[in-house]
mmCIF file of C-alpha atoms in Angstrom:
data_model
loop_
_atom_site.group_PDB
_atom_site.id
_atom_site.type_symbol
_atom_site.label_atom_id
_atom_site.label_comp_id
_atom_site.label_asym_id
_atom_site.label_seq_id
_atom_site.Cartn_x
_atom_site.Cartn_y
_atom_site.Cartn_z
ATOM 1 C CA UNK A 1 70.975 124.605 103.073
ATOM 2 C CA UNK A 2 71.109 128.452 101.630
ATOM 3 C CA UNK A 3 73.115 131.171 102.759
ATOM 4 C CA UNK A 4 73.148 134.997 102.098
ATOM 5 C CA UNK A 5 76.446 135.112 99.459
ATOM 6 C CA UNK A 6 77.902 138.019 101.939
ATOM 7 C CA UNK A 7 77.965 135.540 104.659
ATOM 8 C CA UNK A 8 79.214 132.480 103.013
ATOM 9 C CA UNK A 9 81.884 134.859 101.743
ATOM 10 C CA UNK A 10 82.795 136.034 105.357
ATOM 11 C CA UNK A 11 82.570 132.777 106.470
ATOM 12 C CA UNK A 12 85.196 131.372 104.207
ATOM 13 C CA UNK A 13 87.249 134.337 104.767
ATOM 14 C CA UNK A 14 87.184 133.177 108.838
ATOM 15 C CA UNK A 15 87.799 129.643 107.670
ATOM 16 C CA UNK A 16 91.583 128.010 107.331
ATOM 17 C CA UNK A 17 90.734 128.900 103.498
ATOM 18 C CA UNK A 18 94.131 130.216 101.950
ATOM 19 C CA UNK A 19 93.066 133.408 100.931
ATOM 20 C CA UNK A 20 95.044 135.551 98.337
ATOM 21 C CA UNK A 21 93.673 138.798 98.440
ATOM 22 C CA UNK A 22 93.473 141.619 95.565
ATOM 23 C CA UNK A 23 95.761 144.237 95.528
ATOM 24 C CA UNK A 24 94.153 147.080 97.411
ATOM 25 C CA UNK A 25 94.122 149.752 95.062
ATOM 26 C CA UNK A 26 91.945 147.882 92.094
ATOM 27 C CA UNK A 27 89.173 147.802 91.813
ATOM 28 C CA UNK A 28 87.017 144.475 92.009
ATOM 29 C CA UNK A 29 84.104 144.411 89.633
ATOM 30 C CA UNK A 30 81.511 141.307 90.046
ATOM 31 C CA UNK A 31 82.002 138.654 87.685
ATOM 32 C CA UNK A 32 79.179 136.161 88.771
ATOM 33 C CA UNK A 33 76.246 136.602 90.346
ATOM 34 C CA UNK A 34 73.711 133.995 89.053
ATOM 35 C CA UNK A 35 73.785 131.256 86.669
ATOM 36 C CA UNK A 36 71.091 132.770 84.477
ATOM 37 C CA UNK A 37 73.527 135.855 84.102
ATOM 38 C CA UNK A 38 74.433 136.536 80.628
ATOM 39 C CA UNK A 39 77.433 134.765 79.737
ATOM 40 C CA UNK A 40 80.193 137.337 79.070
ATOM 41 C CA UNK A 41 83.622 134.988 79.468
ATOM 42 C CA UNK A 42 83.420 130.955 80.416
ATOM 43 C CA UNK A 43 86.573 128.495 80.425
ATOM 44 C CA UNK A 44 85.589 125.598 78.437
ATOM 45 C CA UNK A 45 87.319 122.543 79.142
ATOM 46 C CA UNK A 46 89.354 119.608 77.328
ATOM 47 C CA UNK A 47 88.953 116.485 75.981
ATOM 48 C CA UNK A 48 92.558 115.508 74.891
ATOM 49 C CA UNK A 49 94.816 113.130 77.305
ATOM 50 C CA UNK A 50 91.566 111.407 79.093
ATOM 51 C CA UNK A 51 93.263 108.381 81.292
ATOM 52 C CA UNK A 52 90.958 105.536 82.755
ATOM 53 C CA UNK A 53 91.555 106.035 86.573
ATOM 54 C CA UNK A 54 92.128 103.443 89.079
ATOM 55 C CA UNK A 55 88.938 100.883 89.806
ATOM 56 C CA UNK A 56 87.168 102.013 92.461
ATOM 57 C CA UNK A 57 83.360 100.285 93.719
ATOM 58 C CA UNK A 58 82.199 103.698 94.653
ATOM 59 C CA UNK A 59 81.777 104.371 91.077
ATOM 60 C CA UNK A 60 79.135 101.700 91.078
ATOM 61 C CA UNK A 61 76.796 104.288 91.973
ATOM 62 C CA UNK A 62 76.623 106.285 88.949
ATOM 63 C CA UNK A 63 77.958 104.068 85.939
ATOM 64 C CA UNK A 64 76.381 101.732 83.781
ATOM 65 C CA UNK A 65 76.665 97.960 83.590
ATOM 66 C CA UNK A 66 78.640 99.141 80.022
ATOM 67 C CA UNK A 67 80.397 101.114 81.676
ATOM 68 C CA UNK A 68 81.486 99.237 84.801
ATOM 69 C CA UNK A 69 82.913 96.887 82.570
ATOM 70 C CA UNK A 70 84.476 99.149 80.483
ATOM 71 C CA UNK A 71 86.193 101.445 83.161
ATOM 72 C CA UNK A 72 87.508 98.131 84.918
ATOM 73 C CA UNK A 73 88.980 96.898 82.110
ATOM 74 C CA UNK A 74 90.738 99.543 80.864
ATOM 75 C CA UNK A 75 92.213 101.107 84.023
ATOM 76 C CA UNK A 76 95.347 103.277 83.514
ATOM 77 C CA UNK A 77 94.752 102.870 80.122
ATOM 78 C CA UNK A 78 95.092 106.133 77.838
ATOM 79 C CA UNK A 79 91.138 106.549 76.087
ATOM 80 C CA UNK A 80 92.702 107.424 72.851
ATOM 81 C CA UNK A 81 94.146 103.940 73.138
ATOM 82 C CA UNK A 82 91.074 102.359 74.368
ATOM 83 C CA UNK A 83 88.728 104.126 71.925
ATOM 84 C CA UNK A 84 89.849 106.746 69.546
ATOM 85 C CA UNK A 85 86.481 107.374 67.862
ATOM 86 C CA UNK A 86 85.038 108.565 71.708
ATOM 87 C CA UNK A 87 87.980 110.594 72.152
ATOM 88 C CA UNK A 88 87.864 112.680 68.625
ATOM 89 C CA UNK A 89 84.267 113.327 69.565
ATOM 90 C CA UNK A 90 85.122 114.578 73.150
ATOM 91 C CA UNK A 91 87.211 116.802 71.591
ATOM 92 C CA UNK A 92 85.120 117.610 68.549
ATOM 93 C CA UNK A 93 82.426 118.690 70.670
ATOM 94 C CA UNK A 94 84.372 121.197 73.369
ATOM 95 C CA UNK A 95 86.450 122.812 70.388
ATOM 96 C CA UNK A 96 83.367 123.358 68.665
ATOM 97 C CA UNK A 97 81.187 125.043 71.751
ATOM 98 C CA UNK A 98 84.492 126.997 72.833
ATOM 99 C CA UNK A 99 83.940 128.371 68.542
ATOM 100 C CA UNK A 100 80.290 128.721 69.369
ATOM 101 C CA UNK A 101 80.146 130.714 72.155
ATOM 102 C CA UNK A 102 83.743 132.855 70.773
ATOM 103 C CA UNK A 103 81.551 133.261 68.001
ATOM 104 C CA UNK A 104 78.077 134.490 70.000
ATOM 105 C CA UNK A 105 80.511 137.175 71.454
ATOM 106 C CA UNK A 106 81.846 135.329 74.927
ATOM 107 C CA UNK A 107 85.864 135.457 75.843
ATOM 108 C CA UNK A 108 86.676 131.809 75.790
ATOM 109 C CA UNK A 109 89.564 130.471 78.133
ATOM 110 C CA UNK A 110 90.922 126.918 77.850
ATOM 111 C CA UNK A 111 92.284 124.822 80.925
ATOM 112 C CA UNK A 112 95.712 124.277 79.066
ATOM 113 C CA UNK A 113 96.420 120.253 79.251
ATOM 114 C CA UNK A 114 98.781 119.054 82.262
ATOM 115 C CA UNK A 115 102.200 118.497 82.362
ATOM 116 C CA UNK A 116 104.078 114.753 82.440
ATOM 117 C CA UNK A 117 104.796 115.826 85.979
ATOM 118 C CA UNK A 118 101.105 116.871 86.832
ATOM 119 C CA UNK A 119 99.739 114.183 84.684
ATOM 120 C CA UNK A 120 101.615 111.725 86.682
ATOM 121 C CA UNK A 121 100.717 113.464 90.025
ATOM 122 C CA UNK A 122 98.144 111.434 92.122
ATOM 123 C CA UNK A 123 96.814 112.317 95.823
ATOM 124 C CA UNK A 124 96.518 109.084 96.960
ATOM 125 C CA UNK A 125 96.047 105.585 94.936
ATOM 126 C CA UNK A 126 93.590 106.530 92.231
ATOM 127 C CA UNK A 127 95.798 107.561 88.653
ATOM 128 C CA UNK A 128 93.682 108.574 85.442
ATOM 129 C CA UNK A 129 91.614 111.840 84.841
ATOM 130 C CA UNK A 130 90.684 114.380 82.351
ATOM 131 C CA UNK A 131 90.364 117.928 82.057
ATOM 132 C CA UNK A 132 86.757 118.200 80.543
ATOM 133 C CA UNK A 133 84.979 119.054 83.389
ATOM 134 C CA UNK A 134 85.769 122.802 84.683
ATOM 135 C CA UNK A 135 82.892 123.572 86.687
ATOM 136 C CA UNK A 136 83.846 120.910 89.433
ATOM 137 C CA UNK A 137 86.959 122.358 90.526
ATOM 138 C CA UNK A 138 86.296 125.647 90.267
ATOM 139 C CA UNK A 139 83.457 128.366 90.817
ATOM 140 C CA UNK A 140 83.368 131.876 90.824
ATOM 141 C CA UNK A 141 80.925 133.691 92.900
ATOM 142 C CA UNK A 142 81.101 137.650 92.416
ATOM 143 C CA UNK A 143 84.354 138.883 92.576
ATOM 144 C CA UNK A 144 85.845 135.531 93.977
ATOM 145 C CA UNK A 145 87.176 132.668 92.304
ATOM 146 C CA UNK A 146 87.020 129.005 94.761
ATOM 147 C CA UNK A 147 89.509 126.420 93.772
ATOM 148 C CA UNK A 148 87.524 123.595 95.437
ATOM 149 C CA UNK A 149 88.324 120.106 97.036
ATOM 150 C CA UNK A 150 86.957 117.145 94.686
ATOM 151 C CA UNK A 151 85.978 113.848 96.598
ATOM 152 C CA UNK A 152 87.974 111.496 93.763
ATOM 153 C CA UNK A 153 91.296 111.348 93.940
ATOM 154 C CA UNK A 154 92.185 111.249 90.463
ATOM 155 C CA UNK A 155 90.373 114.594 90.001
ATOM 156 C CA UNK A 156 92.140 116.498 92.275
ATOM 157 C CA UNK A 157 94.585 117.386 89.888
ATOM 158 C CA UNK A 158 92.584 119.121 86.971
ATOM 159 C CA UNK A 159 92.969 122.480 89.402
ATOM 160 C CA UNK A 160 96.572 122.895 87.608
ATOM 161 C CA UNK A 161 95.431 123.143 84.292
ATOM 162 C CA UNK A 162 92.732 125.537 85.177
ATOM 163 C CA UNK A 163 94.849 128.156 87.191
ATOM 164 C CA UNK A 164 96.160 129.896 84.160
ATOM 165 C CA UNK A 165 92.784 130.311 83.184
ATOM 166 C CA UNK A 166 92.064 132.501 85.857
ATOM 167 C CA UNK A 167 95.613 134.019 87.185
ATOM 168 C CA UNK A 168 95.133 137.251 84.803
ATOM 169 C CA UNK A 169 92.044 138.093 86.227
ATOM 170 C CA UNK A 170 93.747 138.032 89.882
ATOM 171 C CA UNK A 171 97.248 139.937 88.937
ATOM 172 C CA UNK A 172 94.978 142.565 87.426
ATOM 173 C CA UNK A 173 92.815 142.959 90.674
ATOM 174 C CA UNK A 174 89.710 141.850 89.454
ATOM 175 C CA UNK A 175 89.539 138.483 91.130
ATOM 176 C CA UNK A 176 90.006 137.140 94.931
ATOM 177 C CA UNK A 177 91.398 133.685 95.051
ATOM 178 C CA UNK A 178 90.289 131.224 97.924
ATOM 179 C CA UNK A 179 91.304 127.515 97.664
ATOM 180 C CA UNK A 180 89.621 124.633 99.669
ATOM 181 C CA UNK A 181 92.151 122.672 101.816
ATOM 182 C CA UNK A 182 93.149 119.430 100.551
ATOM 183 C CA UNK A 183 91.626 116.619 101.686
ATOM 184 C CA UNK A 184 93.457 113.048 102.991
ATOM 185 C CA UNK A 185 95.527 111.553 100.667
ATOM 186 C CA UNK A 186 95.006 108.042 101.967
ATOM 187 C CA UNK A 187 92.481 105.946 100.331
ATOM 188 C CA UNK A 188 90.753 104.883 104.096
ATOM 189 C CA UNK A 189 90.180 108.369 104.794
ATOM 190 C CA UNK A 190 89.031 109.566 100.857
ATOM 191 C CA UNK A 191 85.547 109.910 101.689
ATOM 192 C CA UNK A 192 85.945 110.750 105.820
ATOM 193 C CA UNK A 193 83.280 113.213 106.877
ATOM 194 C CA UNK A 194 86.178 115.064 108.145
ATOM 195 C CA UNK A 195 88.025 115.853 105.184
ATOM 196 C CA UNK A 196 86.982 119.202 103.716
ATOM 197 C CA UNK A 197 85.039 118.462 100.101
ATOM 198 C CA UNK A 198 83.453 120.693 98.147
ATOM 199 C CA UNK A 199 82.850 120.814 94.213
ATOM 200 C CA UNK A 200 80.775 122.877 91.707
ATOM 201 C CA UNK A 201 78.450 120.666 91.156
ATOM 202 C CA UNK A 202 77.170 121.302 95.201
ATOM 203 C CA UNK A 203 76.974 124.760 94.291
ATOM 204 C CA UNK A 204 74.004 126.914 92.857
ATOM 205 C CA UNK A 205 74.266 130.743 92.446
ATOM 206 C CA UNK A 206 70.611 132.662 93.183
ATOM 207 C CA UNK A 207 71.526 136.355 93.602
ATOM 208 C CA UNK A 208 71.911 136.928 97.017
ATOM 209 C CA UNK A 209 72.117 133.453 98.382
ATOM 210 C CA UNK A 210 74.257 130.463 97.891
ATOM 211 C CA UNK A 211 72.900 126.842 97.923
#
């Protein structure tokens, strides 16, 4: 499915979408309109504070045997407990492309890490998460910034750390804000086809349209 990026943005804007507009008097300059634009400012994400999340099967689908046994057996479990090594090299390698691309001329922003409270905070009964993974629960697309709705529970949260990232942009008027509805907290209605989901990952920027 494509759309015309003027219509999915007018649809959205009819939508229940909680919609936070600009202040009317500045001006709104594009920030994204393809993903072969030249990079000017990115958020890159974090690898400190990864925790194993709950077992779940449906993760059968895109782990390995390795991993499947790994994930199971360390549920809840802090990865810098688990494996220290991994997490130094999760790190390692963000902090050093967030010094890469500061370095090539791009304005970095960082997802700053979660608080105990927001750590803690789960929709539903999957714990665990990261915050390495930006582009999932958040896209821009010209001027407007989507907050999205992540299928697994235990994601849901990484929005927190990310809305610093981009609340400048919107007190200055160059951003709109839309957020995606939450979806069911209950764990028999996670993946119901009437929940609202949507993540980055689903979306590809191509000038004028939207897939």
């Amino acid at each position: 499915m494509n759309t015309g990026r003027r219509e999915f943005l007018r649809q959205i804007a009819l939508s229940s979408l909680a919609l936070l507009p600009a202040p009317v008097a500045a001006a709104v300059p594009p920030l994204v309109g393809t993903e072969w634009d030249r990079l000017t400012q990115v958020v890159v994400g974090r690898g400190e504070d990864s925790e194993i999340p709950t077992w779940s099967e449906a993760y059968t689908a895109y782990l390995s045997p390795v991993e499947r046994v790994f994930f199971r057996r360390n549920e809840h479990k802090r990865l810098a407990e688990v494996d220290p090594d991994l997490e130094a090299r999760l790190i390692g390698q963000l902090d050093g492309l967030a010094r890469t691309l500061a370095d090539l001329g791009v304005t970095v922003r960082r997802n700053r890490p979660l608080t105990n409270e927001e750590a803690d905070f789960a929709e539903g009964s999957q714990s665990g998460g990261g915050q390495m993974f930006v582009r999932d629960p958040l896209v821009v697309i010209g001027d407007t910034v989507l907050e999205l709705s992540l299928k697994r529970q235990f994601r849901r949260k990484e929005r927190f750390g990310l809305r610093p990232a981009i609340a400048g942009a919107y007190r200055q008027g160059e951003a709109r804000w839309v957020a995606v509805p939450p979806a069911s907290p209950s764990p028999d209605l996670s993946g119901d086809e009437d929940n609202p989901f949507l993540e980055g990952g689903d979306i590809l920027l191509a000038g004028e349209d939207i897939l």
